[in-house]
Amino acid sequence: DTGVSQNPRHKITKRGQNVTFRCDPISEHNRLYWYRQTLGQGPEFLTYFQNEAQLEKSRLLSDRFSAERPKGSFSTLEIQRTEQGDSAMYLCASSLGSGRQATYEQYFGPGTRLTVT
Amino acid sequence: AQSVAQPEDQVNVAEGNPLTVKCTYSVSGNPYLFWYVQYPNRGLQFLLKYITGDNLVKGSYGFEAEFNKSQTSFHLKKPSALVSDSALYFCAVSSLTGGGNKLTFGTGTQLKVEL
């Protein structure tokens, strides 16, 4: 088990462009989360999936953001028409968060740092 | 709504001395509490958790934390600090009533351990 992986690690884009990030969770984990972290702050929740179902979205997640988790495996987070305020570290985490084997702690990937110029 | 407060932006301690990083929380229902550590240019690493049971929980690298329900606190402790413990520490809370165990983090406490 190699842990949670995220690609790319860094992304620089021009304002108005679309970007897509990928997260590969720990294989047996049924829950997958996306968070955003800006400098000097703790991560803020964006959305989460249980298997392939997206069960909750934060009000931070504007209409320009969309996330998918086809087949309950990897997930993608797309930002359309990027703005400078979208510049942040986007973190993915996974957990075994339900059922008898639930452990609840989330394991985080290294993050994708987005810079919008 | 759930929230976490980490009242100290930075904690300085000499190597070999005990350390405490403070955390208080607010949540509806029973809290699930976590500590994470973040090293520069690296992701968050899970240290320990309180879900239920014994109020003193032990985690990785010699860290422990004490859950105090009446004071709504979950302070991180270590009996003897190491220079390598220097990093950014985050306390986080979730609950079943919050839905999906999404984590709410504090703003972090920078721990600096000096020789």
PDB file of C-alpha atoms in Angstrom:
ATOM      1  CA  ASP A   1       0.000   0.000   0.000  1.00  0.00           C
ATOM      2  CA  THR A   2       1.581   3.237  -1.173  1.00  0.00           C
ATOM      3  CA  GLY A   3      -0.824   5.615   0.518  1.00  0.00           C
ATOM      4  CA  VAL A   4      -2.842   8.385  -1.086  1.00  0.00           C
ATOM      5  CA  SER A   5      -1.352   9.828  -4.255  1.00  0.00           C
ATOM      6  CA  GLN A   6      -2.218  13.041  -6.075  1.00  0.00           C
ATOM      7  CA  ASN A   7      -1.320  14.342  -9.503  1.00  0.00           C
ATOM      8  CA  PRO A   8      -0.027  16.725 -10.523  1.00  0.00           C
ATOM      9  CA  ARG A   9       1.929  17.994  -7.531  1.00  0.00           C
ATOM     10  CA  HIS A  10       2.076  21.493  -8.927  1.00  0.00           C
ATOM     11  CA  LYS A  11      -0.057  23.310 -11.473  1.00  0.00           C
ATOM     12  CA  ILE A  12       0.385  26.823 -12.771  1.00  0.00           C
ATOM     13  CA  THR A  13      -2.412  28.123 -14.939  1.00  0.00           C
ATOM     14  CA  LYS A  14      -3.685  31.376 -16.322  1.00  0.00           C
ATOM     15  CA  ARG A  15      -6.884  32.905 -15.073  1.00  0.00           C
ATOM     16  CA  GLY A  16      -9.865  31.613 -16.989  1.00  0.00           C
ATOM     17  CA  GLN A  17      -8.362  28.224 -17.819  1.00  0.00           C
ATOM     18  CA  ASN A  18      -9.766  24.908 -16.624  1.00  0.00           C
ATOM     19  CA  VAL A  19      -7.722  22.528 -14.475  1.00  0.00           C
ATOM     20  CA  THR A  20      -8.240  18.958 -13.312  1.00  0.00           C
ATOM     21  CA  PHE A  21      -6.580  17.183 -10.416  1.00  0.00           C
ATOM     22  CA  ARG A  22      -6.503  13.464  -9.716  1.00  0.00           C
ATOM     23  CA  CYS A  23      -6.485  11.566  -6.433  1.00  0.00           C
ATOM     24  CA  ASP A  24      -5.844   7.865  -5.945  1.00  0.00           C
ATOM     25  CA  PRO A  25      -6.932   6.788  -2.457  1.00  0.00           C
ATOM     26  CA  ILE A  26      -5.779   3.867  -0.364  1.00  0.00           C
ATOM     27  CA  SER A  27      -7.333   0.920  -2.132  1.00  0.00           C
ATOM     28  CA  GLU A  28      -9.594  -0.470   0.563  1.00  0.00           C
ATOM     29  CA  HIS A  29     -10.893   2.912   1.707  1.00  0.00           C
ATOM     30  CA  ASN A  30     -14.534   3.614   0.930  1.00  0.00           C
ATOM     31  CA  ARG A  31     -14.503   7.349   1.687  1.00  0.00           C
ATOM     32  CA  LEU A  32     -12.644  10.021  -0.221  1.00  0.00           C
ATOM     33  CA  TYR A  33     -12.435  13.688   0.760  1.00  0.00           C
ATOM     34  CA  TRP A  34     -11.227  16.883  -0.880  1.00  0.00           C
ATOM     35  CA  TYR A  35      -9.929  19.805   1.175  1.00  0.00           C
ATOM     36  CA  ARG A  36      -8.381  23.155   0.314  1.00  0.00           C
ATOM     37  CA  GLN A  37      -5.583  24.730   2.316  1.00  0.00           C
ATOM     38  CA  THR A  38      -4.332  28.280   2.011  1.00  0.00           C
ATOM     39  CA  LEU A  39      -1.211  29.706   3.613  1.00  0.00           C
ATOM     40  CA  GLY A  40      -1.488  30.011   7.375  1.00  0.00           C
ATOM     41  CA  GLN A  41      -4.772  28.143   7.578  1.00  0.00           C
ATOM     42  CA  GLY A  42      -5.909  24.653   8.321  1.00  0.00           C
ATOM     43  CA  PRO A  43      -7.458  22.587   5.548  1.00  0.00           C
ATOM     44  CA  GLU A  44     -11.097  23.379   4.739  1.00  0.00           C
ATOM     45  CA  PHE A  45     -13.551  20.695   3.693  1.00  0.00           C
ATOM     46  CA  LEU A  46     -14.808  20.830   0.110  1.00  0.00           C
ATOM     47  CA  THR A  47     -16.609  17.572  -0.610  1.00  0.00           C
ATOM     48  CA  TYR A  48     -16.643  13.856   0.097  1.00  0.00           C
ATOM     49  CA  PHE A  49     -17.609  10.572  -1.514  1.00  0.00           C
ATOM     50  CA  GLN A  50     -18.683   7.305  -0.060  1.00  0.00           C
ATOM     51  CA  ASN A  51     -17.800   4.803  -2.737  1.00  0.00           C
ATOM     52  CA  GLU A  52     -18.980   6.487  -5.966  1.00  0.00           C
ATOM     53  CA  ALA A  53     -21.670   8.674  -4.381  1.00  0.00           C
ATOM     54  CA  GLN A  54     -20.913  12.318  -3.667  1.00  0.00           C
ATOM     55  CA  LEU A  55     -22.692  12.819  -0.363  1.00  0.00           C
ATOM     56  CA  GLU A  56     -21.836  16.349   0.691  1.00  0.00           C
ATOM     57  CA  LYS A  57     -20.494  19.556  -0.823  1.00  0.00           C
ATOM     58  CA  SER A  58     -19.320  22.567   1.138  1.00  0.00           C
ATOM     59  CA  ARG A  59     -20.684  26.023   0.396  1.00  0.00           C
ATOM     60  CA  LEU A  60     -17.045  26.819  -0.437  1.00  0.00           C
ATOM     61  CA  LEU A  61     -17.507  24.722  -3.558  1.00  0.00           C
ATOM     62  CA  SER A  62     -18.833  27.113  -6.162  1.00  0.00           C
ATOM     63  CA  ASP A  63     -20.493  26.033  -9.409  1.00  0.00           C
ATOM     64  CA  ARG A  64     -17.095  26.225 -11.095  1.00  0.00           C
ATOM     65  CA  PHE A  65     -15.926  23.224  -9.068  1.00  0.00           C
ATOM     66  CA  SER A  66     -16.946  19.670  -9.836  1.00  0.00           C
ATOM     67  CA  ALA A  67     -15.728  16.375  -8.458  1.00  0.00           C
ATOM     68  CA  GLU A  68     -16.253  12.813  -9.545  1.00  0.00           C
ATOM     69  CA  ARG A  69     -15.348   9.384  -8.288  1.00  0.00           C
ATOM     70  CA  PRO A  70     -16.310   6.924 -11.026  1.00  0.00           C
ATOM     71  CA  LYS A  71     -16.553   3.323  -9.878  1.00  0.00           C
ATOM     72  CA  GLY A  72     -15.616   4.333  -6.356  1.00  0.00           C
ATOM     73  CA  SER A  73     -11.901   4.306  -7.065  1.00  0.00           C
ATOM     74  CA  PHE A  74      -9.864   7.390  -8.029  1.00  0.00           C
ATOM     75  CA  SER A  75     -11.384  10.855  -7.941  1.00  0.00           C
ATOM     76  CA  THR A  76     -10.984  13.998 -10.021  1.00  0.00           C
ATOM     77  CA  LEU A  77     -11.546  17.594  -9.018  1.00  0.00           C
ATOM     78  CA  GLU A  78     -12.091  20.055 -11.855  1.00  0.00           C
ATOM     79  CA  ILE A  79     -12.060  23.815 -11.582  1.00  0.00           C
ATOM     80  CA  GLN A  80     -13.503  25.714 -14.526  1.00  0.00           C
ATOM     81  CA  ARG A  81     -12.669  29.315 -15.398  1.00  0.00           C
ATOM     82  CA  THR A  82     -10.024  29.558 -12.690  1.00  0.00           C
ATOM     83  CA  GLU A  83      -9.672  32.741 -10.647  1.00  0.00           C
ATOM     84  CA  GLN A  84      -6.710  34.026  -8.670  1.00  0.00           C
ATOM     85  CA  GLY A  85      -8.608  33.268  -5.472  1.00  0.00           C
ATOM     86  CA  ASP A  86      -8.506  29.576  -6.384  1.00  0.00           C
ATOM     87  CA  SER A  87      -4.759  29.524  -5.737  1.00  0.00           C
ATOM     88  CA  ALA A  88      -4.263  27.074  -2.872  1.00  0.00           C
ATOM     89  CA  MET A  89      -3.120  23.590  -1.962  1.00  0.00           C
ATOM     90  CA  TYR A  90      -5.783  21.010  -2.806  1.00  0.00           C
ATOM     91  CA  LEU A  91      -5.611  17.998  -0.537  1.00  0.00           C
ATOM     92  CA  CYS A  92      -7.195  14.604  -0.983  1.00  0.00           C
ATOM     93  CA  ALA A  93      -7.756  12.178   1.872  1.00  0.00           C
ATOM     94  CA  SER A  94      -9.275   8.748   2.251  1.00  0.00           C
ATOM     95  CA  SER A  95     -10.617   6.725   5.131  1.00  0.00           C
ATOM     96  CA  LEU A  96     -12.384   3.564   6.114  1.00  0.00           C
ATOM     97  CA  GLY A  97     -15.226   5.542   7.539  1.00  0.00           C
ATOM     98  CA  SER A  98     -18.221   3.277   7.815  1.00  0.00           C
ATOM     99  CA  GLY A  99     -19.128  -0.252   8.687  1.00  0.00           C
ATOM    100  CA  ARG A 100     -17.681  -2.602  11.262  1.00  0.00           C
ATOM    101  CA  GLN A 101     -14.096  -1.987  10.175  1.00  0.00           C
ATOM    102  CA  ALA A 102     -14.406   1.794  10.333  1.00  0.00           C
ATOM    103  CA  THR A 103     -11.370   3.506  11.764  1.00  0.00           C
ATOM    104  CA  TYR A 104     -12.357   7.136  10.990  1.00  0.00           C
ATOM    105  CA  GLU A 105      -8.928   8.699  10.653  1.00  0.00           C
ATOM    106  CA  GLN A 106      -8.230  10.199   7.267  1.00  0.00           C
ATOM    107  CA  TYR A 107      -4.970   9.685   5.406  1.00  0.00           C
ATOM    108  CA  PHE A 108      -3.867  12.582   3.277  1.00  0.00           C
ATOM    109  CA  GLY A 109      -2.041  12.772  -0.008  1.00  0.00           C
ATOM    110  CA  PRO A 110       0.799  15.241  -0.641  1.00  0.00           C
ATOM    111  CA  GLY A 111      -1.528  17.735  -2.270  1.00  0.00           C
ATOM    112  CA  THR A 112      -1.660  19.631  -5.553  1.00  0.00           C
ATOM    113  CA  ARG A 113      -0.481  23.219  -5.342  1.00  0.00           C
ATOM    114  CA  LEU A 114      -2.434  25.403  -7.749  1.00  0.00           C
ATOM    115  CA  THR A 115      -1.171  28.821  -8.760  1.00  0.00           C
ATOM    116  CA  VAL A 116      -3.460  30.960 -10.901  1.00  0.00           C
ATOM    117  CA  THR A 117      -1.689  33.857 -12.622  1.00  0.00           C
TER     118      THR A 117
ATOM    119  CA  ALA B   1     -21.532  23.704  13.259  1.00  0.00           C
ATOM    120  CA  GLN B   2     -18.263  22.305  14.514  1.00  0.00           C
ATOM    121  CA  SER B   3     -15.127  24.310  15.273  1.00  0.00           C
ATOM    122  CA  VAL B   4     -11.614  23.980  16.656  1.00  0.00           C
ATOM    123  CA  ALA B   5      -9.470  26.552  18.410  1.00  0.00           C
ATOM    124  CA  GLN B   6      -5.722  26.349  18.715  1.00  0.00           C
ATOM    125  CA  PRO B   7      -4.930  29.383  20.862  1.00  0.00           C
ATOM    126  CA  GLU B   8      -1.173  29.413  20.266  1.00  0.00           C
ATOM    127  CA  ASP B   9       0.277  30.212  16.865  1.00  0.00           C
ATOM    128  CA  GLN B  10       3.702  29.045  18.038  1.00  0.00           C
ATOM    129  CA  VAL B  11       5.085  26.988  20.901  1.00  0.00           C
ATOM    130  CA  ASN B  12       8.784  27.008  21.724  1.00  0.00           C
ATOM    131  CA  VAL B  13      10.336  24.314  23.905  1.00  0.00           C
ATOM    132  CA  ALA B  14      13.841  23.113  24.669  1.00  0.00           C
ATOM    133  CA  GLU B  15      14.837  19.628  23.575  1.00  0.00           C
ATOM    134  CA  GLY B  16      14.260  17.132  26.346  1.00  0.00           C
ATOM    135  CA  ASN B  17      11.533  19.196  27.989  1.00  0.00           C
ATOM    136  CA  PRO B  18       7.864  18.195  27.947  1.00  0.00           C
ATOM    137  CA  LEU B  19       5.647  19.863  25.371  1.00  0.00           C
ATOM    138  CA  THR B  20       1.952  20.684  25.223  1.00  0.00           C
ATOM    139  CA  VAL B  21       0.024  21.965  22.218  1.00  0.00           C
ATOM    140  CA  LYS B  22      -3.455  23.138  23.143  1.00  0.00           C
ATOM    141  CA  CYS B  23      -6.756  22.449  21.388  1.00  0.00           C
ATOM    142  CA  THR B  24     -10.371  23.124  22.283  1.00  0.00           C
ATOM    143  CA  TYR B  25     -13.375  22.142  20.213  1.00  0.00           C
ATOM    144  CA  SER B  26     -17.080  22.644  19.723  1.00  0.00           C
ATOM    145  CA  VAL B  27     -19.314  20.016  18.135  1.00  0.00           C
ATOM    146  CA  SER B  28     -22.851  18.658  18.280  1.00  0.00           C
ATOM    147  CA  GLY B  29     -22.914  15.135  19.568  1.00  0.00           C
ATOM    148  CA  ASN B  30     -19.956  13.004  20.529  1.00  0.00           C
ATOM    149  CA  PRO B  31     -16.662  14.320  19.170  1.00  0.00           C
ATOM    150  CA  TYR B  32     -14.134  12.416  17.147  1.00  0.00           C
ATOM    151  CA  LEU B  33     -10.814  14.169  17.719  1.00  0.00           C
ATOM    152  CA  PHE B  34      -7.581  13.976  15.781  1.00  0.00           C
ATOM    153  CA  TRP B  35      -4.076  15.406  15.703  1.00  0.00           C
ATOM    154  CA  TYR B  36      -2.115  15.748  12.490  1.00  0.00           C
ATOM    155  CA  VAL B  37       1.417  16.989  11.835  1.00  0.00           C
ATOM    156  CA  GLN B  38       2.595  18.775   8.692  1.00  0.00           C
ATOM    157  CA  TYR B  39       6.236  19.054   7.703  1.00  0.00           C
ATOM    158  CA  PRO B  40       7.298  21.599   5.059  1.00  0.00           C
ATOM    159  CA  ASN B  41       6.290  20.586   1.526  1.00  0.00           C
ATOM    160  CA  ARG B  42       4.701  17.404   2.801  1.00  0.00           C
ATOM    161  CA  GLY B  43       1.145  16.283   3.379  1.00  0.00           C
ATOM    162  CA  LEU B  44      -0.625  15.938   6.678  1.00  0.00           C
ATOM    163  CA  GLN B  45       0.402  12.920   8.729  1.00  0.00           C
ATOM    164  CA  PHE B  46      -2.019  11.315  11.175  1.00  0.00           C
ATOM    165  CA  LEU B  47      -0.684  11.221  14.751  1.00  0.00           C
ATOM    166  CA  LEU B  48      -3.507  10.015  16.969  1.00  0.00           C
ATOM    167  CA  LYS B  49      -7.247   9.985  17.538  1.00  0.00           C
ATOM    168  CA  TYR B  50      -9.894   9.854  20.224  1.00  0.00           C
ATOM    169  CA  ILE B  51     -13.108   8.101  19.271  1.00  0.00           C
ATOM    170  CA  THR B  52     -14.306   6.551  22.506  1.00  0.00           C
ATOM    171  CA  GLY B  53     -12.934   4.882  25.608  1.00  0.00           C
ATOM    172  CA  ASP B  54      -9.869   5.869  27.611  1.00  0.00           C
ATOM    173  CA  ASN B  55      -9.411   9.635  27.808  1.00  0.00           C
ATOM    174  CA  LEU B  56      -5.623   9.339  27.360  1.00  0.00           C
ATOM    175  CA  VAL B  57      -4.717   8.194  23.880  1.00  0.00           C
ATOM    176  CA  LYS B  58      -1.260   7.347  22.618  1.00  0.00           C
ATOM    177  CA  GLY B  59      -0.072   7.838  19.083  1.00  0.00           C
ATOM    178  CA  SER B  60       2.925   7.890  16.813  1.00  0.00           C
ATOM    179  CA  TYR B  61       6.416   9.144  17.727  1.00  0.00           C
ATOM    180  CA  GLY B  62       5.729   9.183  21.482  1.00  0.00           C
ATOM    181  CA  PHE B  63       2.883  11.687  21.313  1.00  0.00           C
ATOM    182  CA  GLU B  64      -0.216  11.396  23.446  1.00  0.00           C
ATOM    183  CA  ALA B  65      -3.348  13.461  23.978  1.00  0.00           C
ATOM    184  CA  GLU B  66      -5.886  13.796  26.732  1.00  0.00           C
ATOM    185  CA  PHE B  67      -9.594  14.147  26.024  1.00  0.00           C
ATOM    186  CA  ASN B  68     -11.393  16.312  28.582  1.00  0.00           C
ATOM    187  CA  LYS B  69     -15.116  16.417  27.956  1.00  0.00           C
ATOM    188  CA  SER B  70     -15.960  19.017  30.593  1.00  0.00           C
ATOM    189  CA  GLN B  71     -13.349  21.435  29.245  1.00  0.00           C
ATOM    190  CA  THR B  72     -13.955  20.417  25.608  1.00  0.00           C
ATOM    191  CA  SER B  73     -10.208  20.079  25.177  1.00  0.00           C
ATOM    192  CA  PHE B  74      -7.854  17.648  23.479  1.00  0.00           C
ATOM    193  CA  HIS B  75      -4.323  18.821  24.216  1.00  0.00           C
ATOM    194  CA  LEU B  76      -1.341  17.143  22.552  1.00  0.00           C
ATOM    195  CA  LYS B  77       1.562  16.193  24.791  1.00  0.00           C
ATOM    196  CA  LYS B  78       4.973  14.591  24.691  1.00  0.00           C
ATOM    197  CA  PRO B  79       7.131  13.906  27.753  1.00  0.00           C
ATOM    198  CA  SER B  80      10.446  14.741  26.082  1.00  0.00           C
ATOM    199  CA  ALA B  81      10.630  16.895  22.945  1.00  0.00           C
ATOM    200  CA  LEU B  82      13.045  16.288  20.077  1.00  0.00           C
ATOM    201  CA  VAL B  83      14.370  18.811  17.573  1.00  0.00           C
ATOM    202  CA  SER B  84      12.842  16.596  14.875  1.00  0.00           C
ATOM    203  CA  ASP B  85       9.384  17.245  16.370  1.00  0.00           C
ATOM    204  CA  SER B  86       9.558  20.801  15.018  1.00  0.00           C
ATOM    205  CA  ALA B  87       6.627  21.095  12.603  1.00  0.00           C
ATOM    206  CA  LEU B  88       3.105  22.468  12.187  1.00  0.00           C
ATOM    207  CA  TYR B  89       0.478  20.668  14.249  1.00  0.00           C
ATOM    208  CA  PHE B  90      -3.247  20.649  13.510  1.00  0.00           C
ATOM    209  CA  CYS B  91      -6.085  19.574  15.748  1.00  0.00           C
ATOM    210  CA  ALA B  92      -9.270  18.435  14.007  1.00  0.00           C
ATOM    211  CA  VAL B  93     -12.781  17.407  15.018  1.00  0.00           C
ATOM    212  CA  SER B  94     -15.577  15.495  13.364  1.00  0.00           C
ATOM    213  CA  SER B  95     -18.764  13.788  14.451  1.00  0.00           C
ATOM    214  CA  LEU B  96     -21.355  11.428  13.067  1.00  0.00           C
ATOM    215  CA  THR B  97     -23.954  14.175  13.370  1.00  0.00           C
ATOM    216  CA  GLY B  98     -21.733  16.374  11.228  1.00  0.00           C
ATOM    217  CA  GLY B  99     -22.141  13.963   8.381  1.00  0.00           C
ATOM    218  CA  GLY B 100     -19.531  11.784   6.806  1.00  0.00           C
ATOM    219  CA  ASN B 101     -16.921  12.487   9.440  1.00  0.00           C
ATOM    220  CA  LYS B 102     -15.695  15.536   7.559  1.00  0.00           C
ATOM    221  CA  LEU B 103     -12.872  17.144   9.494  1.00  0.00           C
ATOM    222  CA  THR B 104     -12.857  20.701  10.772  1.00  0.00           C
ATOM    223  CA  PHE B 105      -9.311  21.858  11.477  1.00  0.00           C
ATOM    224  CA  GLY B 106      -7.823  24.492  13.716  1.00  0.00           C
ATOM    225  CA  THR B 107      -5.459  27.092  12.303  1.00  0.00           C
ATOM    226  CA  GLY B 108      -2.415  25.133  13.405  1.00  0.00           C
ATOM    227  CA  THR B 109       0.346  25.575  15.972  1.00  0.00           C
ATOM    228  CA  GLN B 110       3.971  25.841  14.895  1.00  0.00           C
ATOM    229  CA  LEU B 111       6.128  23.828  17.287  1.00  0.00           C
ATOM    230  CA  LYS B 112       9.770  24.806  17.524  1.00  0.00           C
ATOM    231  CA  VAL B 113      12.089  22.594  19.542  1.00  0.00           C
ATOM    232  CA  GLU B 114      15.514  24.109  20.195  1.00  0.00           C
ATOM    233  CA  LEU B 115      18.739  22.582  21.405  1.00  0.00           C
TER     234      LEU B 115
END
